[in-house]
CSV table of C-alpha atoms in Angstrom, one decimal:
chain,number,residue,atom,x,y,z
F,1,MET,CA,0.1,0.0,0.5
F,2,LEU,CA,1.1,3.7,-0.4
F,3,SER,CA,2.3,5.1,2.7
F,4,SER,CA,4.4,8.1,4.0
F,5,VAL,CA,7.0,5.3,3.1
F,6,HIS,CA,6.4,6.0,-0.6
F,7,GLN,CA,5.6,9.1,-1.1
F,8,PHE,CA,7.0,11.0,-4.3
F,9,SER,CA,8.7,14.4,-4.1
F,10,HIS,CA,8.1,14.7,-8.0
F,11,VAL,CA,6.2,13.3,-11.0
F,12,TYR,CA,7.4,13.8,-13.7
F,13,VAL,CA,4.9,13.0,-16.6
F,14,GLU,CA,5.8,12.5,-20.5
F,15,ARG,CA,4.4,15.0,-22.4
F,16,ASP,CA,2.4,12.7,-24.9
F,17,ILE,CA,0.5,11.0,-22.3
F,18,THR,CA,-0.1,14.2,-19.4
F,19,GLU,CA,-3.9,14.5,-20.7
F,20,SER,CA,-4.1,10.7,-20.8
F,21,PRO,CA,-7.0,9.2,-19.1
F,22,MET,CA,-4.2,6.4,-17.5
F,23,SER,CA,-2.0,9.8,-16.4
F,24,ARG,CA,-4.8,11.7,-15.1
F,25,GLY,CA,-6.2,8.9,-13.3
F,26,VAL,CA,-2.4,8.2,-11.2
F,27,LEU,CA,-2.0,11.9,-10.4
F,28,GLN,CA,-5.4,11.8,-9.1
F,29,ARG,CA,-5.1,9.1,-7.0
F,30,LEU,CA,-1.9,10.6,-5.4
F,31,TYR,CA,-3.9,13.8,-4.4
F,32,ASP,CA,-6.5,11.9,-2.9
F,33,SER,CA,-3.9,10.1,-1.0
F,34,GLY,CA,-2.7,13.6,0.7
F,35,GLN,CA,0.5,13.9,-1.6
F,36,ASN,CA,1.2,17.1,-3.5
F,37,PRO,CA,4.1,16.4,-5.9
F,38,ARG,CA,5.6,18.8,-8.3
F,39,ILE,CA,4.4,18.1,-11.8
F,40,ILE,CA,7.6,18.3,-14.5
F,41,PRO,CA,6.8,17.5,-18.1
F,42,VAL,CA,9.6,16.0,-20.2
F,43,GLU,CA,10.2,14.7,-23.6
F,44,HIS,CA,11.3,11.5,-22.4
F,45,TYR,CA,11.2,9.3,-19.3
F,46,LYS,CA,15.1,8.5,-20.0
F,47,ASP,CA,15.8,12.1,-19.7
F,48,VAL,CA,15.2,11.7,-16.0
F,49,PHE,CA,16.0,8.3,-15.3
F,50,ASN,CA,19.4,8.0,-17.2
F,51,ARG,CA,20.7,11.4,-16.5
F,52,PRO,CA,24.3,10.8,-15.9
F,53,ARG,CA,25.9,11.3,-12.2
F,54,GLN,CA,22.9,10.4,-10.1
F,55,SER,CA,23.0,9.5,-6.6
F,56,PHE,CA,20.7,6.6,-6.1
F,57,ARG,CA,21.3,6.7,-2.4
F,58,ILE,CA,20.1,10.3,-1.7
F,59,GLN,CA,17.1,10.0,-4.4
F,60,LYS,CA,16.4,7.0,-2.3
F,61,HIS,CA,15.2,9.3,0.3
F,62,GLN,CA,13.2,11.7,-1.8
F,63,PRO,CA,12.4,9.5,-5.1
F,64,ALA,CA,10.3,11.1,-7.6
F,65,LEU,CA,7.9,9.1,-9.9
F,66,ILE,CA,8.0,8.9,-13.6
F,67,LEU,CA,5.5,8.6,-16.1
F,68,ALA,CA,6.1,7.1,-18.9
F,69,ARG,CA,4.8,5.2,-22.3
F,70,GLU,CA,7.1,2.2,-23.3
F,71,ARG,CA,7.8,2.3,-27.1
F,72,GLU,CA,10.1,-1.0,-27.6
F,73,HIS,CA,10.4,-3.5,-24.7
F,74,PHE,CA,7.3,-5.3,-23.8
F,75,LEU,CA,8.8,-9.1,-23.3
F,76,TYR,CA,11.9,-10.6,-22.1
F,77,ARG,CA,13.0,-13.9,-22.1
F,78,GLY,CA,13.6,-15.4,-18.7
F,79,ASN,CA,17.5,-17.1,-17.9
F,80,GLU,CA,18.6,-19.9,-15.4
F,81,ARG,CA,19.1,-16.9,-12.6
F,82,ILE,CA,15.4,-16.2,-12.2
F,83,ASN,CA,13.5,-19.4,-13.3
F,84,SER,CA,12.3,-20.5,-9.6
F,85,TRP,CA,10.6,-23.2,-10.9
F,86,LYS,CA,12.4,-24.7,-13.7
F,87,GLN,CA,9.7,-23.6,-16.1
F,88,SER,CA,9.6,-23.9,-19.8
F,89,GLY,CA,8.3,-20.9,-21.4
F,90,LEU,CA,9.4,-18.2,-19.1
F,91,PHE,CA,9.3,-14.5,-19.8
F,92,TYR,CA,9.0,-11.5,-17.7
F,93,ASN,CA,7.9,-7.7,-18.4
F,94,ALA,CA,9.1,-4.4,-16.8
F,95,LEU,CA,5.7,-2.5,-16.3
F,96,VAL,CA,7.4,-0.3,-13.8
F,97,ARG,CA,11.2,-0.2,-13.2
F,98,ASN,CA,12.7,0.4,-10.2
F,99,CYS,CA,11.3,-0.5,-6.7
F,100,VAL,CA,9.7,1.2,-3.8
F,101,TYR,CA,11.6,-0.9,-1.3
F,102,ASN,CA,15.3,-0.5,0.0
F,103,CYS,CA,16.8,-3.7,-0.1
F,104,ASP,CA,20.6,-3.8,0.5
F,105,TYR,CA,21.2,-6.7,-1.5
F,106,CYS,CA,19.0,-5.6,-4.6
F,107,PHE,CA,20.1,-5.5,-7.8
F,108,LEU,CA,18.2,-3.1,-9.4
F,109,GLN,CA,20.8,-0.8,-7.9
F,110,GLY,CA,23.2,-1.8,-10.1
F,111,MET,CA,21.0,-1.7,-13.1
F,112,HIS,CA,19.8,1.6,-12.9
F,113,GLY,CA,21.8,4.5,-11.9
F,114,SER,CA,18.4,6.4,-10.6
F,115,ALA,CA,16.6,5.3,-7.5
F,116,HIS,CA,13.4,7.1,-9.2
F,117,SER,CA,10.7,4.8,-10.2
F,118,VAL,CA,9.0,4.4,-14.1
F,119,MET,CA,5.7,3.4,-14.9
F,120,PHE,CA,4.4,2.3,-17.8
F,121,LEU,CA,1.0,3.2,-18.5
F,122,ASN,CA,0.1,1.7,-21.9
F,123,ASN,CA,-0.4,-1.5,-20.0
F,124,ARG,CA,-2.5,-2.7,-23.2
F,125,ASP,CA,0.5,-3.0,-25.1
F,126,PHE,CA,2.3,-5.9,-22.5
F,127,ILE,CA,-0.6,-7.8,-22.5
F,128,HIS,CA,-0.9,-7.4,-26.3
F,129,ALA,CA,2.8,-8.5,-26.5
F,130,ALA,CA,2.2,-11.6,-24.2
F,131,GLU,CA,-0.7,-12.6,-26.7
F,132,ARG,CA,1.6,-12.5,-29.9
F,133,GLN,CA,4.2,-15.1,-27.9
F,134,LEU,CA,1.2,-16.9,-27.0
F,135,GLU,CA,0.4,-17.6,-30.2
F,136,LYS,CA,3.5,-19.4,-30.8
F,137,GLY,CA,3.6,-21.7,-27.8
F,138,PRO,CA,2.5,-22.0,-24.0
F,139,VAL,CA,4.0,-18.9,-21.3
F,140,TYR,CA,4.6,-18.7,-17.7
F,141,MET,CA,4.7,-14.2,-17.0
F,142,SER,CA,6.1,-13.0,-14.0
F,143,ILE,CA,5.3,-9.2,-14.3
F,144,SER,CA,7.2,-8.3,-11.0
F,145,TYR,CA,10.8,-9.1,-11.6
F,146,LEU,CA,11.9,-6.1,-12.2
F,147,SER,CA,9.7,-4.0,-9.2
F,148,GLU,CA,7.2,-4.5,-6.5
F,149,ILE,CA,4.0,-4.5,-8.6
F,150,LEU,CA,1.3,-4.6,-5.8
F,151,ALA,CA,2.7,-1.8,-4.2
F,152,PHE,CA,1.7,0.3,-7.1
F,153,GLU,CA,-1.4,-1.0,-7.5
F,154,PRO,CA,-3.1,1.7,-5.7
F,155,LEU,CA,-1.9,3.5,-8.5
F,156,TYR,CA,-2.5,1.5,-11.4
F,157,PRO,CA,-4.2,-2.0,-11.4
F,158,TYR,CA,-1.4,-3.8,-13.2
F,159,ALA,CA,-2.3,-6.9,-11.1
F,160,ARG,CA,-5.7,-6.6,-11.8
F,161,GLU,CA,-5.4,-6.3,-15.5
F,162,TRP,CA,-3.0,-9.2,-16.1
F,163,LEU,CA,-5.0,-11.5,-13.6
F,164,GLU,CA,-8.2,-10.9,-15.3
F,165,PHE,CA,-5.9,-11.6,-19.0
F,166,ALA,CA,-4.5,-14.6,-17.4
F,167,ARG,CA,-8.0,-16.3,-16.4
F,168,GLY,CA,-9.3,-19.2,-18.6
F,169,ARG,CA,-6.2,-19.3,-20.8
F,170,GLU,CA,-4.4,-22.8,-20.6
F,171,ASP,CA,-1.3,-22.3,-22.2
F,172,PHE,CA,-1.0,-19.1,-20.3
F,173,ALA,CA,0.6,-18.7,-16.8
F,174,LEU,CA,0.9,-16.1,-14.4
F,175,GLU,CA,3.0,-15.2,-11.6
F,176,ILE,CA,3.3,-12.1,-9.3
F,177,ARG,CA,6.0,-12.1,-6.6
F,178,THR,CA,6.0,-10.1,-3.5
F,179,LYS,CA,7.3,-8.8,-0.1
F,180,SER,CA,4.4,-6.9,0.6
F,181,ASP,CA,1.4,-7.7,2.5
F,182,TYR,CA,-0.9,-5.9,0.2
F,183,TYR,CA,-3.1,-9.1,-0.5
F,184,GLN,CA,-6.1,-6.9,0.1
F,185,ALA,CA,-5.5,-4.8,-3.3
F,186,ILE,CA,-6.9,-8.2,-5.1
F,187,ALA,CA,-8.5,-9.9,-2.6
F,188,ASP,CA,-11.7,-9.2,-3.7
F,189,LEU,CA,-11.0,-11.3,-7.4
F,190,GLU,CA,-11.9,-14.5,-8.1
F,191,PRO,CA,-8.9,-16.8,-7.8
F,192,SER,CA,-7.6,-18.5,-10.8
F,193,ALA,CA,-6.0,-21.9,-11.0
F,194,ASN,CA,-3.1,-20.5,-13.6
F,195,SER,CA,-2.3,-17.3,-11.6
F,196,PHE,CA,0.0,-17.9,-8.9
F,197,LEU,CA,0.9,-15.7,-6.0
F,198,VAL,CA,4.4,-15.8,-4.7
F,199,TRP,CA,5.6,-14.8,-1.6
F,200,SER,CA,9.2,-13.7,-1.0
F,201,LEU,CA,10.2,-14.7,2.7
F,202,SER,CA,12.9,-13.7,5.1
F,203,PRO,CA,13.5,-13.9,8.8
F,204,GLU,CA,12.5,-11.1,10.4
F,205,GLN,CA,15.9,-10.3,11.3
F,206,VAL,CA,16.7,-10.1,7.6
F,207,SER,CA,13.6,-7.9,6.8
F,208,ARG,CA,14.4,-5.3,9.5
F,209,GLU,CA,17.9,-4.9,8.3
F,210,HIS,CA,18.2,-5.5,5.2
F,211,GLU,CA,15.1,-5.1,3.5
F,212,ARG,CA,14.0,-1.6,4.3
F,213,GLY,CA,10.1,-0.7,3.5
F,214,THR,CA,9.0,-3.9,3.0
F,215,ALA,CA,6.5,-5.8,4.9
F,216,SER,CA,7.4,-7.4,8.4
F,217,PHE,CA,8.2,-11.4,7.9
F,218,ARG,CA,4.9,-11.9,9.9
F,219,ASN,CA,2.9,-9.8,8.0
F,220,ARG,CA,4.2,-11.4,4.8
F,221,LEU,CA,3.2,-14.6,6.2
F,222,PHE,CA,-0.1,-13.2,7.5
F,223,ALA,CA,-1.1,-12.4,3.9
F,224,ALA,CA,0.2,-15.2,1.9
F,225,SER,CA,-2.4,-17.6,4.9
F,226,ARG,CA,-5.0,-15.5,3.6
F,227,ALA,CA,-4.4,-15.9,-0.1
F,228,ALA,CA,-4.3,-19.5,0.5
F,229,GLU,CA,-7.5,-19.5,2.9
F,230,ASP,CA,-8.9,-17.7,-0.5
F,231,GLY,CA,-8.1,-20.3,-2.8
F,232,TRP,CA,-5.2,-18.5,-4.8
F,233,PRO,CA,-2.2,-20.8,-6.1
F,234,LEU,CA,0.5,-20.4,-3.9
F,235,LYS,CA,4.5,-20.4,-4.3
F,236,LEU,CA,6.7,-19.6,-1.3
F,237,THR,CA,10.2,-18.6,-1.9
F,238,PHE,CA,13.2,-18.2,0.2
F,239,ASP,CA,15.8,-16.1,-1.5
F,240,PRO,CA,18.6,-15.1,-1.0
F,241,VAL,CA,19.7,-17.2,1.9
F,242,LEU,CA,22.4,-14.6,3.1
F,243,GLU,CA,25.5,-15.6,5.1
F,244,LEU,CA,25.0,-14.3,8.0
F,245,GLU,CA,26.6,-16.0,11.7
F,246,ASN,CA,23.4,-17.2,12.7
F,247,TRP,CA,22.1,-18.0,9.3
F,248,GLN,CA,20.8,-21.5,10.3
F,249,ASP,CA,18.8,-20.6,13.3
F,250,LEU,CA,17.5,-17.8,11.2
F,251,TYR,CA,16.4,-19.7,8.5
F,252,GLY,CA,15.2,-22.9,10.0
F,253,ASN,CA,13.5,-20.9,12.5
F,254,MET,CA,11.6,-19.1,9.8
F,255,ILE,CA,10.7,-22.0,7.3
F,256,GLU,CA,9.3,-23.7,10.9
F,257,GLU,CA,7.0,-20.8,11.2
F,258,THR,CA,6.1,-20.5,8.0
F,259,PHE,CA,4.4,-24.3,7.9
F,260,ARG,CA,3.2,-23.7,11.4
F,261,ARG,CA,0.7,-20.9,9.8
F,262,ILE,CA,0.5,-21.9,6.5
F,263,PRO,CA,-0.7,-25.6,5.4
F,264,PRO,CA,1.7,-27.7,3.4
F,265,GLU,CA,-1.0,-28.7,1.2
F,266,LYS,CA,-1.5,-24.9,0.4
F,267,VAL,CA,1.9,-24.6,-0.8
F,268,GLN,CA,2.4,-25.5,-4.6
F,269,GLU,CA,5.8,-25.2,-4.6
F,270,VAL,CA,9.1,-23.6,-2.6
F,271,SER,CA,12.3,-22.3,-3.9
F,272,PHE,CA,15.2,-20.7,-2.3
F,273,GLY,CA,18.7,-19.7,-3.5
F,274,VAL,CA,21.8,-18.2,-2.1
F,275,PHE,CA,23.1,-14.5,-2.9
F,276,ARG,CA,24.4,-13.9,-6.5
F,277,MET,CA,24.5,-11.3,-8.5
F,278,ASN,CA,26.6,-9.6,-11.7
F,279,GLN,CA,29.8,-8.8,-10.8
F,280,ASP,CA,29.2,-5.0,-12.4
F,281,PHE,CA,26.1,-4.8,-10.4
F,282,LEU,CA,28.2,-5.4,-7.3
F,283,LYS,CA,30.7,-3.5,-7.9
F,284,ARG,CA,28.6,0.0,-8.7
F,285,ILE,CA,26.2,-0.8,-5.4
F,286,ARG,CA,29.1,-1.2,-3.2
F,287,THR,CA,29.2,2.5,-4.2
F,288,VAL,CA,26.0,2.9,-2.7
F,289,ARG,CA,26.1,0.8,0.4
F,290,PRO,CA,30.1,0.6,1.3
F,291,GLU,CA,28.3,0.0,5.1
F,292,SER,CA,26.5,-3.0,4.1
F,293,PRO,CA,27.6,-6.4,5.3
F,294,VAL,CA,26.2,-8.4,3.1
F,295,LEU,CA,27.7,-7.4,0.2
F,296,TYR,CA,31.3,-8.0,1.3
F,297,GLY,CA,30.7,-11.8,1.9
F,298,ASP,CA,33.3,-14.6,1.1
F,299,PHE,CA,32.4,-14.3,-2.1
F,300,ARG,CA,33.6,-16.3,-5.5
F,301,LYS,CA,33.6,-14.8,-9.0
F,302,THR,CA,32.2,-17.5,-11.5
F,303,GLY,CA,32.2,-15.9,-15.1
F,304,GLU,CA,30.5,-12.9,-14.3
F,305,LEU,CA,28.6,-13.9,-11.3
F,306,VAL,CA,29.5,-13.7,-8.0
F,307,SER,CA,28.4,-15.9,-4.9
F,308,TYR,CA,29.7,-17.6,-2.2
F,309,ALA,CA,32.0,-20.1,-2.0
F,310,PRO,CA,30.8,-23.5,-3.0
F,311,ASP,CA,31.0,-25.0,0.1
F,312,PHE,CA,28.7,-22.9,1.9
F,313,ILE,CA,26.4,-23.0,-1.2
F,314,ARG,CA,26.7,-26.7,-0.6
F,315,GLU,CA,25.7,-26.4,3.0
F,316,VAL,CA,22.8,-24.1,2.3
F,317,ARG,CA,21.5,-26.1,-0.1
F,318,GLU,CA,21.7,-29.3,2.1
F,319,PHE,CA,20.2,-27.7,5.2
F,320,MET,CA,17.3,-25.5,3.6
F,321,THR,CA,16.2,-28.9,1.6
F,322,GLY,CA,16.0,-31.2,4.6
F,323,ARG,CA,14.0,-28.3,6.3
F,324,LEU,CA,11.8,-28.1,3.9
F,325,ARG,CA,11.3,-31.6,2.9
F,326,ALA,CA,9.9,-32.1,6.9
F,327,TYR,CA,7.1,-30.1,5.5
F,328,ILE,CA,7.4,-30.2,1.1
F,329,SER,CA,7.7,-33.3,-1.2
F,330,PRO,CA,11.2,-32.9,-3.0
F,331,GLU,CA,9.9,-32.8,-6.2
F,332,LYS,CA,7.8,-29.3,-5.1
F,333,ILE,CA,11.4,-28.1,-3.9
F,334,PHE,CA,13.9,-25.9,-6.3
F,335,PHE,CA,16.8,-24.6,-5.7
F,336,VAL,CA,18.1,-22.0,-7.9
F,337,HIS,CA,21.2,-20.4,-9.0
F,338,GLY,CA,23.3,-20.2,-12.1
């Protein structure tokens, strides 16, 4: 939900959509929520978003919103690093660029030089791209890989429109992943068998210290349990597992509490992974967060990927798999790396 954490100091609006119903609707909802940001017309969102010498860290304390129209990139093919369930036909899109949350380890800090959020308001063009791909074969679509979509639902109903599009399409599966507790934004919709709600869960200490702005572990768990009770297909992901001093206690207790509150039979699949990142992204993020200990672990480089030492990865894989098998059958547990 938009709260005081997600206030926007400025709203940049591309000139050719200034008077569009979508832009006017977003601005009205901002006003209705009590915000009164400065409105600034721009020719193209990249004039603001891609400016050189921006400070991601400073902007995070007073982020702006950019309302834009995507003109080129409506669909991306997923790779092994983001394929939590070993799905074929995996695709994702970027309805929103950047996230209102402020996680230490978020790769978006390395991908983008700006902390401002870009909302693309021509959602129908993204949906049409999915329709065209669907003509070629089955599609498993993630609409939340590059942002926290549910956090923007009060401004524009991205999730609602995609859930309605997915309903009844046998060769199309939709994934909405979240660290929020804003299930109420879509709770009135009838559950759909091919639309998966995925909660990303972290131990309370991790969410408090390294995932600023996100919902607490218990609030996420409560939202996920409500969705499961309502009949939504539910998946859970514990990713990334961080190499902290007491990591086994933290993640072991988290798994135990998760399945104490959510019946295991309500969970379709579970995935987990360790911290991993493109080396260039990590270098940039360290300049933004030089004080964050999770960015300075005992890392090894394999190709362009930076992650923990193989022995630790093996230890995490064995520990998490063993704990999860107490609740979930092995064929529903996935380790994600690459």
